[in-house]
PDB file of C-alpha atoms in Angstrom:
ATOM      1  CA  MET O   1     -63.463 -99.177 139.446  1.00 81.00           C
ATOM      2  CA  ARG O   2     -66.451 -99.559 141.753  1.00 94.00           C
ATOM      3  CA  ILE O   3     -66.859 -97.077 144.600  1.00 96.00           C
ATOM      4  CA  THR O   4     -68.910 -97.062 147.789  1.00 98.00           C
ATOM      5  CA  VAL O   5     -70.412 -93.810 149.051  1.00 98.00           C
ATOM      6  CA  ASN O   6     -71.130 -93.557 152.773  1.00 98.00           C
ATOM      7  CA  ALA O   7     -72.409 -90.734 154.941  1.00 98.00           C
ATOM      8  CA  PHE O   8     -70.586 -89.836 158.135  1.00 98.00           C
ATOM      9  CA  ASN O   9     -71.344 -87.623 161.124  1.00 98.00           C
ATOM     10  CA  LEU O  10     -68.680 -85.910 163.196  1.00 98.00           C
ATOM     11  CA  GLU O  11     -68.915 -83.483 166.086  1.00 98.00           C
ATOM     12  CA  SER O  12     -67.733 -80.032 165.035  1.00 98.00           C
ATOM     13  CA  SER O  13     -64.890 -78.353 166.870  1.00 98.00           C
ATOM     14  CA  ASP O  14     -67.496 -75.841 168.107  1.00 98.00           C
ATOM     15  CA  GLY O  15     -68.855 -78.559 170.419  1.00 98.00           C
ATOM     16  CA  ILE O  16     -72.409 -77.772 169.302  1.00 98.00           C
ATOM     17  CA  HIS O  17     -73.027 -78.943 165.747  1.00 98.00           C
ATOM     18  CA  THR O  18     -72.599 -82.220 163.917  1.00 98.00           C
ATOM     19  CA  LEU O  19     -70.722 -82.087 160.624  1.00 98.00           C
ATOM     20  CA  LYS O  20     -72.593 -83.952 157.891  1.00 98.00           C
ATOM     21  CA  GLY O  21     -70.142 -85.543 155.502  1.00 98.00           C
ATOM     22  CA  LYS O  22     -69.681 -88.061 152.718  1.00 98.00           C
ATOM     23  CA  ILE O  23     -66.855 -90.447 151.954  1.00 98.00           C
ATOM     24  CA  TYR O  24     -66.187 -92.124 148.604  1.00 98.00           C
ATOM     25  CA  ILE O  25     -64.255 -95.383 148.924  1.00 98.00           C
ATOM     26  CA  PRO O  26     -62.738 -97.124 145.890  1.00 97.00           C
ATOM     27  CA  ASP O  27     -62.815-100.896 145.569  1.00 95.00           C
ATOM     28  CA  GLY O  28     -59.159-101.488 144.817  1.00 90.00           C
ATOM     29  CA  GLU O  29     -55.685-100.245 145.603  1.00 93.00           C
ATOM     30  CA  ILE O  30     -55.727 -97.056 147.703  1.00 97.00           C
ATOM     31  CA  LYS O  31     -53.328 -94.271 146.726  1.00 97.00           C
ATOM     32  CA  GLY O  32     -54.130 -91.917 149.581  1.00 98.00           C
ATOM     33  CA  LEU O  33     -56.693 -89.589 151.141  1.00 98.00           C
ATOM     34  CA  PHE O  34     -58.276 -86.662 149.283  1.00 98.00           C
ATOM     35  CA  GLN O  35     -60.309 -84.075 151.202  1.00 98.00           C
ATOM     36  CA  ILE O  36     -62.343 -81.319 149.576  1.00 98.00           C
ATOM     37  CA  VAL O  37     -63.655 -78.203 151.347  1.00 99.00           C
ATOM     38  CA  HIS O  38     -66.619 -76.510 149.667  1.00 98.00           C
ATOM     39  CA  GLY O  39     -67.331 -72.807 149.188  1.00 98.00           C
ATOM     40  CA  MET O  40     -69.731 -70.257 150.626  1.00 98.00           C
ATOM     41  CA  THR O  41     -73.468 -71.004 150.412  1.00 98.00           C
ATOM     42  CA  GLU O  42     -73.195 -74.402 148.756  1.00 98.00           C
ATOM     43  CA  HIS O  43     -72.734 -77.997 149.928  1.00 98.00           C
ATOM     44  CA  ILE O  44     -70.701 -81.150 149.426  1.00 98.00           C
ATOM     45  CA  ASP O  45     -73.444 -82.902 147.396  1.00 98.00           C
ATOM     46  CA  ARG O  46     -72.587 -80.564 144.512  1.00 98.00           C
ATOM     47  CA  TYR O  47     -69.216 -82.324 144.240  1.00 98.00           C
ATOM     48  CA  HIS O  48     -70.618 -85.823 143.713  1.00 98.00           C
ATOM     49  CA  GLU O  49     -69.357 -86.222 140.140  1.00 98.00           C
ATOM     50  CA  PHE O  50     -65.900 -84.876 140.965  1.00 98.00           C
ATOM     51  CA  MET O  51     -65.534 -86.901 144.171  1.00 98.00           C
ATOM     52  CA  SER O  52     -66.584 -90.035 142.293  1.00 98.00           C
ATOM     53  CA  LEU O  53     -63.830 -89.448 139.720  1.00 98.00           C
ATOM     54  CA  ILE O  54     -61.231 -88.888 142.424  1.00 98.00           C
ATOM     55  CA  ALA O  55     -62.300 -92.109 144.145  1.00 98.00           C
ATOM     56  CA  LYS O  56     -62.205 -94.044 140.874  1.00 97.00           C
ATOM     57  CA  SER O  57     -58.615 -92.896 140.451  1.00 97.00           C
ATOM     58  CA  GLY O  58     -57.768 -94.680 143.713  1.00 97.00           C
ATOM     59  CA  TYR O  59     -58.183 -92.076 146.444  1.00 98.00           C
ATOM     60  CA  ILE O  60     -60.493 -92.222 149.433  1.00 98.00           C
ATOM     61  CA  CYS O  61     -62.302 -88.915 148.846  1.00 98.00           C
ATOM     62  CA  PHE O  62     -64.252 -87.145 151.574  1.00 98.00           C
ATOM     63  CA  GLY O  63     -65.780 -83.844 152.580  1.00 98.00           C
ATOM     64  CA  PHE O  64     -68.437 -82.375 154.842  1.00 98.00           C
ATOM     65  CA  ASN O  65     -70.849 -79.464 154.950  1.00 98.00           C
ATOM     66  CA  ASN O  66     -69.267 -76.537 156.777  1.00 98.00           C
ATOM     67  CA  LEU O  67     -70.807 -74.836 159.781  1.00 98.00           C
ATOM     68  CA  GLY O  68     -73.738 -72.678 158.688  1.00 98.00           C
ATOM     69  CA  HIS O  69     -74.493 -74.925 155.722  1.00 98.00           C
ATOM     70  CA  LYS O  70     -76.809 -77.756 154.674  1.00 98.00           C
ATOM     71  CA  GLY O  71     -77.438 -80.401 157.299  1.00 98.00           C
ATOM     72  CA  THR O  72     -74.635 -79.299 159.603  1.00 98.00           C
ATOM     73  CA  ALA O  73     -76.837 -76.294 160.429  1.00 98.00           C
ATOM     74  CA  GLU O  74     -80.584 -76.358 160.925  1.00 97.00           C
ATOM     75  CA  ASP O  75     -82.494 -74.510 158.215  1.00 97.00           C
ATOM     76  CA  ASN O  76     -83.206 -71.605 160.576  1.00 97.00           C
ATOM     77  CA  GLU O  77     -79.484 -70.996 161.154  1.00 97.00           C
ATOM     78  CA  LEU O  78     -78.203 -71.282 157.596  1.00 98.00           C
ATOM     79  CA  GLY O  79     -75.574 -68.618 156.960  1.00 98.00           C
ATOM     80  CA  PHE O  80     -74.581 -68.236 160.609  1.00 98.00           C
ATOM     81  CA  ILE O  81     -71.309 -69.875 161.663  1.00 98.00           C
ATOM     82  CA  ALA O  82     -70.632 -69.001 165.310  1.00 98.00           C
ATOM     83  CA  GLU O  83     -71.179 -66.406 167.999  1.00 97.00           C
ATOM     84  CA  LYS O  84     -67.451 -65.647 168.013  1.00 96.00           C
ATOM     85  CA  ASP O  85     -64.393 -66.599 165.953  1.00 97.00           C
ATOM     86  CA  GLY O  86     -66.265 -68.853 163.550  1.00 98.00           C
ATOM     87  CA  TYR O  87     -63.305 -68.834 161.172  1.00 98.00           C
ATOM     88  CA  LYS O  88     -61.275 -70.807 163.720  1.00 98.00           C
ATOM     89  CA  TYR O  89     -63.889 -73.566 163.818  1.00 98.00           C
ATOM     90  CA  LEU O  90     -63.924 -73.753 160.022  1.00 98.00           C
ATOM     91  CA  ILE O  91     -60.162 -74.348 160.039  1.00 98.00           C
ATOM     92  CA  ASP O  92     -60.205 -76.802 162.944  1.00 98.00           C
ATOM     93  CA  ASP O  93     -63.101 -78.808 161.477  1.00 98.00           C
ATOM     94  CA  VAL O  94     -61.015 -79.615 158.399  1.00 98.00           C
ATOM     95  CA  VAL O  95     -58.244 -81.010 160.579  1.00 98.00           C
ATOM     96  CA  LYS O  96     -60.723 -82.858 162.788  1.00 98.00           C
ATOM     97  CA  ALA O  97     -62.356 -84.530 159.770  1.00 98.00           C
ATOM     98  CA  TYR O  98     -58.955 -85.534 158.392  1.00 98.00           C
ATOM     99  CA  SER O  99     -57.969 -87.062 161.754  1.00 98.00           C
ATOM    100  CA  PHE O 100     -61.291 -88.925 161.886  1.00 98.00           C
ATOM    101  CA  ILE O 101     -60.852 -90.427 158.412  1.00 98.00           C
ATOM    102  CA  LYS O 102     -57.136 -91.081 158.931  1.00 98.00           C
ATOM    103  CA  GLU O 103     -57.935 -93.102 162.060  1.00 97.00           C
ATOM    104  CA  LYS O 104     -60.387 -95.272 160.115  1.00 96.00           C
ATOM    105  CA  TYR O 105     -58.319 -95.573 156.940  1.00 96.00           C
ATOM    106  CA  ASN O 106     -54.667 -95.322 157.817  1.00 93.00           C
ATOM    107  CA  TYR O 107     -53.239 -94.282 154.459  1.00 95.00           C
ATOM    108  CA  ASP O 108     -50.485 -91.780 153.802  1.00 95.00           C
ATOM    109  CA  ASN O 109     -50.434 -89.242 150.934  1.00 97.00           C
ATOM    110  CA  TYR O 110     -52.985 -86.651 152.030  1.00 98.00           C
ATOM    111  CA  VAL O 111     -54.266 -84.228 149.382  1.00 98.00           C
ATOM    112  CA  LEU O 112     -56.265 -81.213 150.568  1.00 98.00           C
ATOM    113  CA  MET O 113     -58.370 -79.142 148.155  1.00 99.00           C
ATOM    114  CA  GLY O 114     -60.547 -76.101 148.805  1.00 98.00           C
ATOM    115  CA  HIS O 115     -62.801 -74.094 146.509  1.00 98.00           C
ATOM    116  CA  SER O 116     -63.669 -70.406 146.971  1.00 98.00           C
ATOM    117  CA  MET O 117     -64.287 -69.860 150.711  1.00 98.00           C
ATOM    118  CA  GLY O 118     -62.890 -73.365 151.077  1.00 98.00           C
ATOM    119  CA  SER O 119     -59.701 -72.199 149.341  1.00 98.00           C
ATOM    120  CA  PHE O 120     -59.089 -69.666 152.109  1.00 98.00           C
ATOM    121  CA  ILE O 121     -59.813 -72.316 154.742  1.00 98.00           C
ATOM    122  CA  VAL O 122     -57.330 -74.834 153.310  1.00 98.00           C
ATOM    123  CA  ARG O 123     -54.711 -72.134 152.852  1.00 98.00           C
ATOM    124  CA  CYS O 124     -55.017 -71.375 156.575  1.00 98.00           C
ATOM    125  CA  VAL O 125     -54.852 -75.098 157.397  1.00 98.00           C
ATOM    126  CA  ALA O 126     -51.628 -75.395 155.373  1.00 98.00           C
ATOM    127  CA  ALA O 127     -50.071 -72.556 157.362  1.00 97.00           C
ATOM    128  CA  GLU O 128     -51.231 -73.738 160.797  1.00 97.00           C
ATOM    129  CA  TYR O 129     -50.742 -77.493 160.284  1.00 96.00           C
ATOM    130  CA  PRO O 130     -47.923 -77.697 157.705  1.00 91.00           C
ATOM    131  CA  GLU O 131     -46.900 -81.195 158.745  1.00 93.00           C
ATOM    132  CA  LEU O 132     -50.236 -82.755 157.731  1.00 96.00           C
ATOM    133  CA  ILE O 133     -50.548 -82.058 154.018  1.00 98.00           C
ATOM    134  CA  ASP O 134     -48.697 -83.809 151.187  1.00 98.00           C
ATOM    135  CA  LYS O 135     -50.295 -81.830 148.332  1.00 98.00           C
ATOM    136  CA  LEU O 136     -52.463 -78.701 148.301  1.00 98.00           C
ATOM    137  CA  ILE O 137     -55.003 -77.696 145.640  1.00 99.00           C
ATOM    138  CA  ILE O 138     -56.268 -74.095 145.765  1.00 98.00           C
ATOM    139  CA  CYS O 139     -59.314 -73.533 143.547  1.00 98.00           C
ATOM    140  CA  GLY O 140     -61.185 -70.269 142.851  1.00 98.00           C
ATOM    141  CA  THR O 141     -59.213 -68.208 145.344  1.00 98.00           C
ATOM    142  CA  GLY O 142     -58.458 -64.500 145.710  1.00 97.00           C
ATOM    143  CA  SER O 143     -55.566 -62.318 146.826  1.00 94.00           C
ATOM    144  CA  ASN O 144     -56.910 -58.968 148.040  1.00 82.00           C
ATOM    145  CA  CYS O 145     -55.728 -58.530 151.611  1.00 78.00           C
ATOM    146  CA  LEU O 146     -56.516 -54.834 152.141  1.00 76.00           C
ATOM    147  CA  SER O 147     -60.108 -55.022 150.889  1.00 83.00           C
ATOM    148  CA  ALA O 148     -60.688 -57.954 153.255  1.00 88.00           C
ATOM    149  CA  LEU O 149     -59.629 -55.794 156.204  1.00 88.00           C
ATOM    150  CA  PHE O 150     -61.868 -52.975 154.968  1.00 90.00           C
ATOM    151  CA  GLY O 151     -64.814 -55.388 154.781  1.00 93.00           C
ATOM    152  CA  VAL O 152     -64.136 -56.714 158.284  1.00 94.00           C
ATOM    153  CA  GLY O 153     -64.369 -53.169 159.615  1.00 95.00           C
ATOM    154  CA  ILE O 154     -67.748 -52.594 157.945  1.00 95.00           C
ATOM    155  CA  ALA O 155     -69.043 -55.967 159.165  1.00 96.00           C
ATOM    156  CA  LEU O 156     -68.000 -55.182 162.723  1.00 95.00           C
ATOM    157  CA  ALA O 157     -69.811 -51.832 162.601  1.00 96.00           C
ATOM    158  CA  ILE O 158     -73.040 -53.395 161.293  1.00 96.00           C
ATOM    159  CA  GLU O 159     -72.756 -56.282 163.745  1.00 96.00           C
ATOM    160  CA  LYS O 160     -72.465 -53.867 166.664  1.00 96.00           C
ATOM    161  CA  ILE O 161     -75.725 -52.162 165.685  1.00 96.00           C
ATOM    162  CA  LYS O 162     -77.795 -55.034 164.284  1.00 97.00           C
ATOM    163  CA  GLY O 163     -76.329 -58.143 165.952  1.00 96.00           C
ATOM    164  CA  ASN O 164     -74.215 -60.963 164.555  1.00 96.00           C
ATOM    165  CA  ARG O 165     -77.108 -62.885 162.951  1.00 97.00           C
ATOM    166  CA  TYR O 166     -78.319 -59.945 160.905  1.00 97.00           C
ATOM    167  CA  CYS O 167     -78.185 -60.293 157.107  1.00 97.00           C
ATOM    168  CA  SER O 168     -77.146 -56.997 155.532  1.00 96.00           C
ATOM    169  CA  LYS O 169     -78.037 -56.218 151.910  1.00 94.00           C
ATOM    170  CA  ILE O 170     -75.625 -53.280 152.046  1.00 93.00           C
ATOM    171  CA  LEU O 171     -72.702 -55.457 153.124  1.00 94.00           C
ATOM    172  CA  ASP O 172     -73.599 -58.082 150.496  1.00 94.00           C
ATOM    173  CA  LYS O 173     -73.539 -55.407 147.815  1.00 93.00           C
ATOM    174  CA  ILE O 174     -70.208 -53.981 148.988  1.00 92.00           C
ATOM    175  CA  ILE O 175     -68.466 -57.370 149.133  1.00 93.00           C
ATOM    176  CA  PHE O 176     -70.134 -59.321 146.324  1.00 94.00           C
ATOM    177  CA  GLY O 177     -72.032 -56.728 144.271  1.00 91.00           C
ATOM    178  CA  ALA O 178     -69.442 -56.400 141.517  1.00 94.00           C
ATOM    179  CA  TYR O 179     -69.113 -60.136 140.854  1.00 96.00           C
ATOM    180  CA  ASN O 180     -71.879 -60.256 138.252  1.00 96.00           C
ATOM    181  CA  LEU O 181     -70.820 -57.096 136.410  1.00 94.00           C
ATOM    182  CA  GLY O 182     -69.627 -57.739 132.901  1.00 89.00           C
ATOM    183  CA  PHE O 183     -71.763 -60.845 132.449  1.00 95.00           C
ATOM    184  CA  GLU O 184     -75.115 -61.133 130.698  1.00 92.00           C
ATOM    185  CA  PRO O 185     -77.836 -60.098 133.216  1.00 89.00           C
ATOM    186  CA  LEU O 186     -79.862 -63.310 132.975  1.00 93.00           C
ATOM    187  CA  SER O 187     -79.541 -63.953 136.708  1.00 95.00           C
ATOM    188  CA  LYS O 188     -77.422 -62.759 139.621  1.00 95.00           C
ATOM    189  CA  TYR O 189     -75.345 -65.948 139.415  1.00 97.00           C
ATOM    190  CA  GLU O 190     -73.828 -65.564 135.929  1.00 97.00           C
ATOM    191  CA  TRP O 191     -70.373 -65.138 137.452  1.00 98.00           C
ATOM    192  CA  LEU O 192     -70.423 -68.760 138.619  1.00 98.00           C
ATOM    193  CA  THR O 193     -70.395 -70.586 135.263  1.00 98.00           C
ATOM    194  CA  LYS O 194     -71.422 -70.410 131.612  1.00 97.00           C
ATOM    195  CA  ASP O 195     -73.481 -73.595 132.048  1.00 97.00           C
ATOM    196  CA  ARG O 196     -77.130 -72.504 132.224  1.00 96.00           C
ATOM    197  CA  SER O 197     -78.282 -75.857 133.634  1.00 97.00           C
ATOM    198  CA  ILE O 198     -75.936 -75.445 136.609  1.00 98.00           C
ATOM    199  CA  ILE O 199     -77.190 -71.912 137.278  1.00 98.00           C
ATOM    200  CA  GLU O 200     -80.830 -73.001 137.060  1.00 97.00           C
ATOM    201  CA  LYS O 201     -80.210 -75.878 139.464  1.00 98.00           C
ATOM    202  CA  TYR O 202     -78.324 -73.565 141.806  1.00 98.00           C
ATOM    203  CA  GLN O 203     -81.191 -71.036 141.844  1.00 97.00           C
ATOM    204  CA  LYS O 204     -83.682 -73.754 142.830  1.00 98.00           C
ATOM    205  CA  ASP O 205     -81.514 -75.102 145.663  1.00 98.00           C
ATOM    206  CA  LYS O 206     -82.388 -73.469 148.990  1.00 98.00           C
ATOM    207  CA  TYR O 207     -79.051 -74.682 150.329  1.00 98.00           C
ATOM    208  CA  CYS O 208     -77.263 -72.447 147.822  1.00 98.00           C
ATOM    209  CA  THR O 209     -79.375 -69.295 147.802  1.00 97.00           C
ATOM    210  CA  PHE O 210     -79.479 -68.366 151.496  1.00 98.00           C
ATOM    211  CA  ARG O 211     -77.566 -65.311 152.678  1.00 97.00           C
ATOM    212  CA  PHE O 212     -74.642 -65.075 155.053  1.00 98.00           C
ATOM    213  CA  SER O 213     -75.040 -63.189 158.317  1.00 98.00           C
ATOM    214  CA  VAL O 214     -72.753 -60.216 158.948  1.00 98.00           C
ATOM    215  CA  SER O 215     -70.678 -62.326 161.353  1.00 98.00           C
ATOM    216  CA  ALA O 216     -70.281 -65.103 158.773  1.00 98.00           C
ATOM    217  CA  ILE O 217     -69.158 -62.591 156.144  1.00 97.00           C
ATOM    218  CA  LYS O 218     -66.716 -61.271 158.728  1.00 97.00           C
ATOM    219  CA  ASP O 219     -65.404 -64.836 159.219  1.00 98.00           C
ATOM    220  CA  LEU O 220     -64.993 -65.218 155.453  1.00 97.00           C
ATOM    221  CA  LEU O 221     -63.090 -61.940 155.200  1.00 97.00           C
ATOM    222  CA  ILE O 222     -60.828 -62.826 158.131  1.00 97.00           C
ATOM    223  CA  LEU O 223     -59.972 -66.118 156.392  1.00 97.00           C
ATOM    224  CA  SER O 224     -59.169 -64.182 153.225  1.00 97.00           C
ATOM    225  CA  PHE O 225     -56.945 -61.783 155.174  1.00 96.00           C
ATOM    226  CA  LEU O 226     -55.104 -64.579 156.989  1.00 97.00           C
ATOM    227  CA  ALA O 227     -54.536 -66.438 153.718  1.00 97.00           C
ATOM    228  CA  ASN O 228     -53.079 -63.386 151.975  1.00 96.00           C
ATOM    229  CA  ARG O 229     -50.931 -61.593 154.530  1.00 95.00           C
ATOM    230  CA  ASN O 230     -47.149 -61.868 154.181  1.00 95.00           C
ATOM    231  CA  LYS O 231     -46.949 -64.233 157.145  1.00 96.00           C
ATOM    232  CA  TRP O 232     -48.985 -66.824 155.238  1.00 97.00           C
ATOM    233  CA  TYR O 233     -46.507 -67.008 152.361  1.00 97.00           C
ATOM    234  CA  LYS O 234     -43.628 -67.467 154.787  1.00 97.00           C
ATOM    235  CA  SER O 235     -45.515 -70.189 156.727  1.00 97.00           C
ATOM    236  CA  ILE O 236     -45.978 -72.587 153.805  1.00 97.00           C
ATOM    237  CA  PRO O 237     -43.405 -75.422 153.706  1.00 96.00           C
ATOM    238  CA  LYS O 238     -41.041 -74.893 150.784  1.00 95.00           C
ATOM    239  CA  GLN O 239     -41.334 -78.544 149.736  1.00 96.00           C
ATOM    240  CA  LEU O 240     -45.164 -78.573 149.591  1.00 97.00           C
ATOM    241  CA  PRO O 241     -46.508 -79.184 146.052  1.00 98.00           C
ATOM    242  CA  ILE O 242     -49.258 -76.643 145.300  1.00 98.00           C
ATOM    243  CA  LEU O 243     -51.749 -76.474 142.435  1.00 98.00           C
ATOM    244  CA  LEU O 244     -53.467 -73.111 141.819  1.00 98.00           C
ATOM    245  CA  ILE O 245     -56.494 -73.330 139.502  1.00 98.00           C
ATOM    246  CA  SER O 246     -59.024 -70.700 138.471  1.00 98.00           C
ATOM    247  CA  GLY O 247     -61.079 -69.403 135.592  1.00 98.00           C
ATOM    248  CA  ASP O 248     -59.549 -66.374 133.883  1.00 97.00           C
ATOM    249  CA  ARG O 249     -62.949 -64.664 134.189  1.00 98.00           C
ATOM    250  CA  ASP O 250     -63.409 -65.483 137.872  1.00 98.00           C
ATOM    251  CA  PRO O 251     -64.107 -62.209 139.732  1.00 97.00           C
ATOM    252  CA  VAL O 252     -62.955 -63.743 143.040  1.00 97.00           C
ATOM    253  CA  GLY O 253     -59.481 -64.059 141.535  1.00 97.00           C
ATOM    254  CA  ALA O 254     -59.694 -60.668 139.785  1.00 96.00           C
ATOM    255  CA  ASN O 255     -59.944 -62.391 136.394  1.00 97.00           C
ATOM    256  CA  GLY O 256     -56.685 -64.230 136.953  1.00 97.00           C
ATOM    257  CA  ARG O 257     -54.654 -61.284 138.207  1.00 97.00           C
ATOM    258  CA  GLY O 258     -55.065 -62.256 141.861  1.00 97.00           C
ATOM    259  CA  VAL O 259     -54.113 -65.869 141.207  1.00 98.00           C
ATOM    260  CA  ARG O 260     -51.013 -64.813 139.265  1.00 98.00           C
ATOM    261  CA  SER O 261     -50.070 -62.598 142.220  1.00 97.00           C
ATOM    262  CA  ILE O 262     -50.343 -65.537 144.639  1.00 98.00           C
ATOM    263  CA  TYR O 263     -48.250 -67.692 142.308  1.00 98.00           C
ATOM    264  CA  LYS O 264     -45.513 -65.061 142.036  1.00 97.00           C
ATOM    265  CA  LYS O 265     -45.372 -64.494 145.797  1.00 97.00           C
ATOM    266  CA  LEU O 266     -45.102 -68.234 146.470  1.00 97.00           C
ATOM    267  CA  ARG O 267     -42.248 -68.510 143.972  1.00 96.00           C
ATOM    268  CA  MET O 268     -40.534 -65.537 145.611  1.00 96.00           C
ATOM    269  CA  GLU O 269     -40.573 -67.538 148.871  1.00 96.00           C
ATOM    270  CA  GLU O 270     -38.645 -70.257 146.996  1.00 94.00           C
ATOM    271  CA  LEU O 271     -41.537 -72.707 146.736  1.00 95.00           C
ATOM    272  CA  ASN O 272     -40.459 -74.395 143.524  1.00 87.00           C
ATOM    273  CA  ASP O 273     -43.249 -76.972 143.172  1.00 96.00           C
ATOM    274  CA  VAL O 274     -46.067 -74.502 142.485  1.00 98.00           C
ATOM    275  CA  ASN O 275     -48.262 -75.038 139.446  1.00 97.00           C
ATOM    276  CA  MET O 276     -50.890 -72.629 138.087  1.00 98.00           C
ATOM    277  CA  PHE O 277     -53.625 -73.087 135.478  1.00 98.00           C
ATOM    278  CA  LEU O 278     -55.999 -70.339 134.368  1.00 98.00           C
ATOM    279  CA  TYR O 279     -58.826 -71.637 132.185  1.00 98.00           C
ATOM    280  CA  LYS O 280     -59.729 -69.398 129.280  1.00 98.00           C
ATOM    281  CA  ASP O 281     -63.134 -67.707 129.391  1.00 98.00           C
ATOM    282  CA  CYS O 282     -64.213 -69.747 132.435  1.00 98.00           C
ATOM    283  CA  ARG O 283     -65.737 -68.330 135.577  1.00 98.00           C
ATOM    284  CA  HIS O 284     -65.775 -69.136 139.292  1.00 98.00           C
ATOM    285  CA  GLU O 285     -66.937 -72.758 139.400  1.00 98.00           C
ATOM    286  CA  ILE O 286     -64.447 -74.356 137.035  1.00 98.00           C
ATOM    287  CA  LEU O 287     -65.636 -77.848 138.024  1.00 98.00           C
ATOM    288  CA  ASN O 288     -69.031 -76.807 136.624  1.00 98.00           C
ATOM    289  CA  ASP O 289     -67.879 -74.864 133.586  1.00 98.00           C
ATOM    290  CA  THR O 290     -66.955 -75.834 130.015  1.00 97.00           C
ATOM    291  CA  CYS O 291     -63.365 -76.500 131.152  1.00 98.00           C
ATOM    292  CA  LYS O 292     -64.327 -79.123 133.757  1.00 98.00           C
ATOM    293  CA  ASN O 293     -62.780 -82.081 131.897  1.00 98.00           C
ATOM    294  CA  GLU O 294     -59.528 -80.185 131.486  1.00 98.00           C
ATOM    295  CA  VAL O 295     -59.598 -79.185 135.179  1.00 98.00           C
ATOM    296  CA  VAL O 296     -60.129 -82.782 136.305  1.00 98.00           C
ATOM    297  CA  SER O 297     -57.325 -83.937 133.995  1.00 98.00           C
ATOM    298  CA  ASP O 298     -54.916 -81.368 135.460  1.00 98.00           C
ATOM    299  CA  ILE O 299     -55.868 -82.341 139.007  1.00 98.00           C
ATOM    300  CA  MET O 300     -55.382 -86.037 138.219  1.00 98.00           C
ATOM    301  CA  GLU O 301     -51.941 -85.369 136.777  1.00 98.00           C
ATOM    302  CA  PHE O 302     -51.021 -83.339 139.864  1.00 98.00           C
ATOM    303  CA  ILE O 303     -52.123 -85.944 142.416  1.00 98.00           C
ATOM    304  CA  ASN O 304     -50.916 -89.018 140.532  1.00 93.00           C
TER     305      ASN O 304
END
């Protein structure tokens, strides 16, 4: 199936920035809308191969670069989301982009997928706008609620002294420093994937290697807290089909333990259509790891 890839611009919910997005349109019967939300310090261009496959399967697939990221932010403000409550804009921008695409292409069957930081965003969207989503895919997520609160407290303290745009090596080390432990020390990004070509490309991409400001890390941690508190589990519609996917060596998901915990808690809330796949010996970016074909196959089965 042929697909057409178009760029789109959309005013962010912050009223300041313009979201830079891409939409993949299949030439044939349309099955629905598929939105993907990317992770921290990356961009939607990295999902070109995956979005192409989703479009070829019959879905209009779209996504945009979040606030503080490539194109949506100027280069001198990469890693900074907002002066206050940036996490709210990240959530609202997802809904705004969906409404924008839905108005242009009025198809039902809306699938929402988020990876890493994006997983926390889409989990919050599902709780705040439960009527919108037909299927939810949660990729590379985590479950630690208490450590998120601890990190927010540290970020607030540093922000008070240094300002909200300050980039703190200490905070980075506290929050992310353990991610690369246990992997071969070839680079600081070994926790992402076993694919050396992906890591090398990532290291050369200035839109992947910038650092988050203390306020942006605070926003990330607040999203993680909101997506893991007890209220979140009780807010998810019981009929919503959910797919949880992660590498079993992904430190964000505590090597699978955090993802299993999320799965069990969802089932305890009587959500019966919850599916979980943990990919053996794979790391954080399962769409870029040796399991990617298996991941895509599982996603296709879930959405079709």
